PDB file of C-alpha atoms in Angstrom:
ATOM      1  CA  MET O 670      18.944-134.871  66.090  1.00 64.00           C
ATOM      2  CA  ARG O 671      16.281-133.795  63.643  1.00 90.00           C
ATOM      3  CA  LEU O 672      17.035-133.209  59.972  1.00 90.00           C
ATOM      4  CA  GLY O 673      16.325-129.464  60.066  1.00 92.00           C
ATOM      5  CA  GLU O 674      18.681-128.981  62.996  1.00 93.00           C
ATOM      6  CA  LEU O 675      21.374-131.030  61.303  1.00 94.00           C
ATOM      7  CA  LEU O 676      21.119-128.931  58.128  1.00 96.00           C
ATOM      8  CA  GLU O 677      21.116-125.655  60.094  1.00 96.00           C
ATOM      9  CA  MET O 678      24.327-126.708  61.854  1.00 95.00           C
ATOM     10  CA  THR O 679      26.059-128.044  58.733  1.00 96.00           C
ATOM     11  CA  LEU O 680      25.472-125.547  55.925  1.00 96.00           C
ATOM     12  CA  PRO O 681      26.551-122.156  57.394  1.00 95.00           C
ATOM     13  CA  PRO O 682      30.122-123.306  58.148  1.00 95.00           C
ATOM     14  CA  MET O 683      30.320-124.388  54.489  1.00 95.00           C
ATOM     15  CA  GLY O 684      29.364-120.832  53.443  1.00 93.00           C
ATOM     16  CA  PHE O 685      25.721-121.510  52.558  1.00 95.00           C
ATOM     17  CA  GLU O 686      22.375-120.434  53.942  1.00 93.00           C
ATOM     18  CA  LEU O 687      19.585-122.986  54.418  1.00 95.00           C
ATOM     19  CA  VAL O 688      16.489-121.601  52.695  1.00 94.00           C
ATOM     20  CA  GLY O 689      14.316-124.667  53.216  1.00 96.00           C
ATOM     21  CA  TRP O 690      14.052-128.395  52.830  1.00 96.00           C
ATOM     22  CA  GLU O 691      11.453-131.054  52.160  1.00 95.00           C
ATOM     23  CA  MET O 692      11.344-134.802  52.453  1.00 91.00           C
ATOM     24  CA  ALA O 693       9.428-137.054  50.066  1.00 92.00           C
ATOM     25  CA  PRO O 694       6.986-139.559  51.556  1.00 91.00           C
ATOM     26  CA  GLY O 695       8.933-142.552  52.768  1.00 85.00           C
ATOM     27  CA  GLY O 696      12.026-140.451  53.462  1.00 77.00           C
ATOM     28  CA  ARG O 697      14.022-141.716  50.483  1.00 83.00           C
ATOM     29  CA  LEU O 698      14.457-138.276  48.898  1.00 90.00           C
ATOM     30  CA  VAL O 699      15.425-135.009  50.587  1.00 92.00           C
ATOM     31  CA  ARG O 700      15.412-131.702  48.713  1.00 95.00           C
ATOM     32  CA  VAL O 701      17.553-128.982  50.244  1.00 96.00           C
ATOM     33  CA  PHE O 702      17.195-125.361  49.127  1.00 95.00           C
ATOM     34  CA  ILE O 703      20.280-123.241  49.699  1.00 94.00           C
ATOM     35  CA  ASP O 704      21.626-119.807  48.945  1.00 92.00           C
ATOM     36  CA  LYS O 705      25.080-118.306  49.137  1.00 90.00           C
ATOM     37  CA  PRO O 706      25.452-114.909  50.762  1.00 82.00           C
ATOM     38  CA  ASP O 707      27.172-112.320  48.599  1.00 72.00           C
ATOM     39  CA  ALA O 708      30.800-111.888  49.495  1.00 59.00           C
ATOM     40  CA  PRO O 709      33.234-109.346  48.074  1.00 60.00           C
ATOM     41  CA  GLY O 710      35.197-110.865  45.232  1.00 60.00           C
ATOM     42  CA  ARG O 711      33.145-114.086  45.145  1.00 59.00           C
ATOM     43  CA  GLY O 712      30.450-113.053  42.721  1.00 59.00           C
ATOM     44  CA  HIS O 713      26.763-113.699  43.147  1.00 67.00           C
ATOM     45  CA  GLY O 714      24.594-116.762  43.341  1.00 77.00           C
ATOM     46  CA  LEU O 715      25.228-120.454  43.411  1.00 87.00           C
ATOM     47  CA  SER O 716      27.198-122.448  40.899  1.00 90.00           C
ATOM     48  CA  VAL O 717      26.729-126.050  39.840  1.00 93.00           C
ATOM     49  CA  ASP O 718      29.949-126.796  41.723  1.00 94.00           C
ATOM     50  CA  ASP O 719      28.424-125.330  44.904  1.00 94.00           C
ATOM     51  CA  CYS O 720      25.392-127.594  44.546  1.00 95.00           C
ATOM     52  CA  ALA O 721      27.568-130.643  43.891  1.00 96.00           C
ATOM     53  CA  ARG O 722      29.740-129.845  46.918  1.00 96.00           C
ATOM     54  CA  VAL O 723      26.727-129.551  49.217  1.00 97.00           C
ATOM     55  CA  SER O 724      25.098-132.676  47.764  1.00 96.00           C
ATOM     56  CA  ASN O 725      28.251-134.760  48.234  1.00 96.00           C
ATOM     57  CA  HIS O 726      28.785-133.474  51.750  1.00 96.00           C
ATOM     58  CA  LEU O 727      25.175-134.161  52.773  1.00 95.00           C
ATOM     59  CA  THR O 728      25.270-137.649  51.238  1.00 94.00           C
ATOM     60  CA  HIS O 729      28.238-138.521  53.437  1.00 94.00           C
ATOM     61  CA  LEU O 730      26.727-136.801  56.470  1.00 93.00           C
ATOM     62  CA  PHE O 731      23.392-138.636  56.120  1.00 89.00           C
ATOM     63  CA  THR O 732      25.246-141.943  55.848  1.00 89.00           C
ATOM     64  CA  VAL O 733      27.135-141.256  59.078  1.00 90.00           C
ATOM     65  CA  GLU O 734      24.069-139.907  60.921  1.00 83.00           C
ATOM     66  CA  ASN O 735      21.818-142.666  59.534  1.00 75.00           C
TER      67      ASN O 735
END
């Protein structure tokens, strides 16, 4: 499975929208750009906790998916 497909399948169930992603030459760094759709009672925008949650989840996912 390609990285873009993996991200598109993983992020929406977590409540985030994939805006884009890029991989550094050599593949040792991946930048993922996300957004969180507005939801009643949840406020607007992303928090640092949201970013940490996604980062931790993707770190584990990338380890499993190699």
